[in-house]
Amino acid sequence: MKPSLPRGTRDFGPADVQKRNYLFTVLKRHFGLYGFAPIETPAMEQLETLTGKYGDEGDQLIFKILNSRLNESSEKNQVAGAFNEMLEAGKSSKLLTERALRYDLTVPFARFVVMNQHQLVFPFRRYQIQPVWRADKPQKGRYREFWQCDADIIGSESLVNELDLMALMDSAFAELQLPVTIRLNNRKILNGLAAAAGHADQLTDITVAIDKLDKIGVEGVVNELASKGISPKGIDFLTPLLRFQGNQHEKIELLRSLIGKHEVGAKGIEEITYLFENASVKHAELQFDLTLARGLNYYTGTIFEASANAGTLTSSILGGGRYDDLTGIFGLKQMSGVGISFGIDRIYDVMEELNLFPEAASKATATTLMFVHFDVAAQRHCLQLAAVLRAGGIACEVYPDAGKKTNKQFDYANKRQVPYVVTVGSDEMASAVYPLKNMQTGEQQKLTLNGILDALK
Amino acid sequence: MKPSLPRGTRDFGPADVQKRNYLFTVLKRHFGLYGFAPIETPAMEQLETLTGKYGDEGDQLIFKILNSRLNESSEKNQVAGAFNEMLEAGKSSKLLTERALRYDLTVPFARFVVMNQHQLVFPFRRYQIQPVWRADKPQKGRYREFWQCDADIIGSESLVNELDLMALMDSAFAELQLPVTIRLNNRKILNGLAAAAGHADQLTDITVAIDKLDKIGVEGVVNELASKGISPKGIDFLTPLLRFQGNQHEKIELLRSLIGKHEVGAKGIEEITYLFENASVKHAELQFDLTLARGLNYYTGTIFEASANAGTLTSSILGGGRYDDLTGIFGLKQMSGVGISFGIDRIYDVMEELNLFPEAASKATATTLMFVHFDVAAQRHCLQLAAVLRAGGIACEVYPDAGKKTNKQFDYANKRQVPYVVTVGSDEMASAVYPLKNMQTGEQQKLTLNGILDALK
């Protein structure tokens, strides 16, 4: 039997894991600086916790787990009946499956907050870095098992939380040396625009059309708006925005003149103005992007997105925003929250392309020094030396097979890219002075064991 | 809808995650010191990769994933037929399920080695810390999602690998301050004993009976051996071992007199003698335990087990051993390996019971300092102070709601156990001197921002 991996899943070898850990470590340090504490939830959730939360399309992509007591069931007819019903109606039956793999970290977080509401202190800040699973068609950069990395603050309406998240993204991307643009929008502004244009119910149509401005130009957008049934008056109202040229301050002023008297729209303008005025963003480019409309059915205020300013990836590497009723689905009302999600797999790909992983984080071998030896007695001596080095914090190994030719042993160290080798024979055992060889430069130093410890520390 | 968790699964809150991370960090550091590099494999494996590897009982406990294209299938009759067959025969059909959640880390590791055999350099040392899933009946300390933490060396028969693993366990448990006994046995000795007793085919019966010595005494074991069909001659042969009183050296001498001429048995005695003579074990108690027989169908040489010498948990917290044909199931022959598996959940429980987690690793809050403020202007000032502290590596937060009573803000800091609070009003903004309050002692110091940075670093 030739083994294989399920489509859309990956193994991570030593160098991959080290680089991913570098990324996680940097993000975790920045989460910590902003007071976010980690939580973890199980891979499996009750199926009913997940279904109905991601739309019909999302529901189809949830990986469901076959009930384990299925094979033992004494009520086979009943189970078989439920199964046939499932095939007919396209609905899953509790007799077949009651559990599923989590589809994102947001719904499990909402469940966690509701189940632990009496122990948690609100506002509650958490981060969570875990894999999620989706039965999506695998393609380049899209996996069936991938990692999400979310930071949320729940239980506070204050825009200070948005500022914290913006500063957090900025400082994390700065440490990763990844040049980025952070784009900002506000759902309330979009609401105000749609309402003032006389089409409050066509928010999505309007946003989708505006989003194409770069590609199809003003005339193209106008045509699309018309084809979606937006009235000439509504199109006239929106046209100044499409023709707008100017800086962010001027864009906000234009909006104020258009929807400043619309209650919700004005609130949106006030919010985004506050964010631009108080943002502590030093590394990233910050943009007000009126076309930004991710998760429209979900976000109620600020909308965030970030993308890399270098490399070939054009899609976003971070998304997020404010939601007013995340936990309402589980019965806990009036919990406003705001969160961001780092797209780990995409960030990884961009950093790889731009060669941004530090050399120390890219090594497939953990070993600093390997002992090469001539015979069983020398190997035994090496074991004692290794114990001292390890106690001193030096990662080392003794070549496992005794009596093997030293050039074979050197080959092994070379292939594994071990940076230092010490060869031990009867002379070294007698003198307690050992040749420390730098495998990259070929240089060799004769040192005592303490000398080696000092040299490698 | 009141949300719940699937049986046998757990959420980990901030304090749990911090303590688990402490445990993982210590283990990872020690893995690194011995040259083990991390790999990770997907949660899902092809069902055929897993089935047939864990015995019939194990196969029943594998969580299978329902094929996602099931609902769309146009061949409903065929799927329904396969399903009925599955109910009848108790076998899963490819039409229903082709993937499953990994049951352990050993089989995925074997698959990884076989699939990457041309890239890997052997002997290959890897560690792996990931959750596994088993549809076992949940009970105290037994979960359906739990973590395994494995270190293996594959591609070398040398006993130096065993020595490395013993030293690794010893140094890791020493750093965790967990008192342990490491028990050692060798499958070849058990083979030799069974063969010399004239019952080579009843190795399991003999070992299981000997294992009960502590509980049922010599007479009890003799009765059980007889009831299993062991001949009087065989029982006579084994009795000296049952009556044995003495140290490890004497035990080995007794074995030498019993099976020293049996080829495999003698090899086992030689191996265990080598390990006792060369072990670099300083912290743990090391025992030769002839009754140790874990995974008999699996291990072919050394067998390891460790248990805590303090606390109420009597079961083992680590297990492992040498296997000669792990990758043979996937077509790669003659790859001897040896490995250990730390029982993370049990180690966690023992450490919790013995209060061994450092205080710094047990905090539910990541925040060192929180800013309390009187109004919007003071809050804005705090945001600037926070940016400086964060850039200096101090984890801090600004209370998010402006204009809230300061005692409410202090309440929040108290409940979250934030260790330091700085209150800012117009006086502090004018003087740039801030009161740093230690929330545990109540002490307060007036400091500049740099003074706060220095005090908290």
PDB file of N, CA and C in Angstrom, chain A residues 10 14 32 38 49 65 74 79 89 93 121 152 177 226 251 256 264-265 300 324 360 379 413:
ATOM      1  N   ARG A  10      -1.842  19.061   4.411  1.00  0.00           N
ATOM      2  CA  ARG A  10      -0.380  19.130   4.275  1.00  0.00           C
ATOM      3  C   ARG A  10       0.325  18.552   5.486  1.00  0.00           C
ATOM      4  N   PRO A  14      10.285  19.670   9.451  1.00  0.00           N
ATOM      5  CA  PRO A  14      10.963  20.495  10.466  1.00  0.00           C
ATOM      6  C   PRO A  14      11.144  21.963  10.070  1.00  0.00           C
ATOM      7  N   GLY A  32       0.075  39.505  23.426  1.00  0.00           N
ATOM      8  CA  GLY A  32       0.340  39.686  24.858  1.00  0.00           C
ATOM      9  C   GLY A  32       0.530  41.148  25.220  1.00  0.00           C
ATOM     10  N   PRO A  38      -4.640  33.761  25.569  1.00  0.00           N
ATOM     11  CA  PRO A  38      -5.005  32.682  24.654  1.00  0.00           C
ATOM     12  C   PRO A  38      -6.122  31.793  25.192  1.00  0.00           C
ATOM     13  N   THR A  49     -24.183  23.507  16.878  1.00  0.00           N
ATOM     14  CA  THR A  49     -23.468  24.754  17.181  1.00  0.00           C
ATOM     15  C   THR A  49     -23.028  25.439  15.889  1.00  0.00           C
ATOM     16  N   ILE A  65     -18.817  14.477  11.274  1.00  0.00           N
ATOM     17  CA  ILE A  65     -18.219  13.244  11.785  1.00  0.00           C
ATOM     18  C   ILE A  65     -19.302  12.185  11.952  1.00  0.00           C
ATOM     19  N   SER A  74     -28.699  -1.037  17.277  1.00  0.00           N
ATOM     20  CA  SER A  74     -29.649  -2.142  17.155  1.00  0.00           C
ATOM     21  C   SER A  74     -30.852  -1.721  16.325  1.00  0.00           C
ATOM     22  N   VAL A  79     -31.984   3.880  11.539  1.00  0.00           N
ATOM     23  CA  VAL A  79     -30.800   4.581  11.047  1.00  0.00           C
ATOM     24  C   VAL A  79     -30.819   4.637   9.521  1.00  0.00           C
ATOM     25  N   ALA A  89     -33.371  14.780   1.296  1.00  0.00           N
ATOM     26  CA  ALA A  89     -33.574  16.179   1.681  1.00  0.00           C
ATOM     27  C   ALA A  89     -32.263  16.961   1.737  1.00  0.00           C
ATOM     28  N   SER A  93     -28.805  13.883   9.525  1.00  0.00           N
ATOM     29  CA  SER A  93     -29.626  13.366  10.609  1.00  0.00           C
ATOM     30  C   SER A  93     -28.767  13.107  11.835  1.00  0.00           C
ATOM     31  N   VAL A 121     -14.458  38.025  32.763  1.00  0.00           N
ATOM     32  CA  VAL A 121     -14.601  39.435  33.099  1.00  0.00           C
ATOM     33  C   VAL A 121     -14.660  40.203  31.781  1.00  0.00           C
ATOM     34  N   ASP A 152      -9.901  39.048  19.434  1.00  0.00           N
ATOM     35  CA  ASP A 152     -11.181  39.737  19.599  1.00  0.00           C
ATOM     36  C   ASP A 152     -11.275  40.372  20.981  1.00  0.00           C
ATOM     37  N   GLN A 177       8.601  42.558   9.467  1.00  0.00           N
ATOM     38  CA  GLN A 177       9.218  43.291   8.348  1.00  0.00           C
ATOM     39  C   GLN A 177       8.430  43.173   7.056  1.00  0.00           C
ATOM     40  N   ALA A 226     -27.170  50.865 -12.760  1.00  0.00           N
ATOM     41  CA  ALA A 226     -28.434  50.945 -13.478  1.00  0.00           C
ATOM     42  C   ALA A 226     -29.018  49.554 -13.709  1.00  0.00           C
ATOM     43  N   LYS A 251     -11.967  63.107   1.389  1.00  0.00           N
ATOM     44  CA  LYS A 251     -12.980  62.076   1.152  1.00  0.00           C
ATOM     45  C   LYS A 251     -14.018  62.093   2.281  1.00  0.00           C
ATOM     46  N   ARG A 256     -19.314  63.756   4.407  1.00  0.00           N
ATOM     47  CA  ARG A 256     -20.077  64.551   5.360  1.00  0.00           C
ATOM     48  C   ARG A 256     -21.133  65.394   4.610  1.00  0.00           C
ATOM     49  N   VAL A 264     -27.367  57.396  10.946  1.00  0.00           N
ATOM     50  CA  VAL A 264     -26.398  56.292  10.993  1.00  0.00           C
ATOM     51  C   VAL A 264     -25.136  56.651  10.213  1.00  0.00           C
ATOM     52  N   GLY A 265     -25.326  57.264   9.041  1.00  0.00           N
ATOM     53  CA  GLY A 265     -24.182  57.673   8.225  1.00  0.00           C
ATOM     54  C   GLY A 265     -23.267  58.623   8.988  1.00  0.00           C
ATOM     55  N   THR A 300     -21.042  45.388  11.718  1.00  0.00           N
ATOM     56  CA  THR A 300     -22.017  46.453  11.949  1.00  0.00           C
ATOM     57  C   THR A 300     -21.361  47.826  12.058  1.00  0.00           C
ATOM     58  N   ASP A 324     -22.105  43.524  16.300  1.00  0.00           N
ATOM     59  CA  ASP A 324     -22.867  43.907  17.493  1.00  0.00           C
ATOM     60  C   ASP A 324     -23.579  42.753  18.153  1.00  0.00           C
ATOM     61  N   ALA A 360      17.815  31.764  11.406  1.00  0.00           N
ATOM     62  CA  ALA A 360      17.749  30.901  12.587  1.00  0.00           C
ATOM     63  C   ALA A 360      16.403  30.184  12.701  1.00  0.00           C
ATOM     64  N   GLN A 379      32.918   6.532  21.543  1.00  0.00           N
ATOM     65  CA  GLN A 379      31.507   6.908  21.560  1.00  0.00           C
ATOM     66  C   GLN A 379      31.005   7.087  22.993  1.00  0.00           C
ATOM     67  N   ALA A 413      26.392  14.443   9.135  1.00  0.00           N
ATOM     68  CA  ALA A 413      26.347  15.792   9.711  1.00  0.00           C
ATOM     69  C   ALA A 413      26.160  16.837   8.616  1.00  0.00           C
TER      70      ALA A 413
END
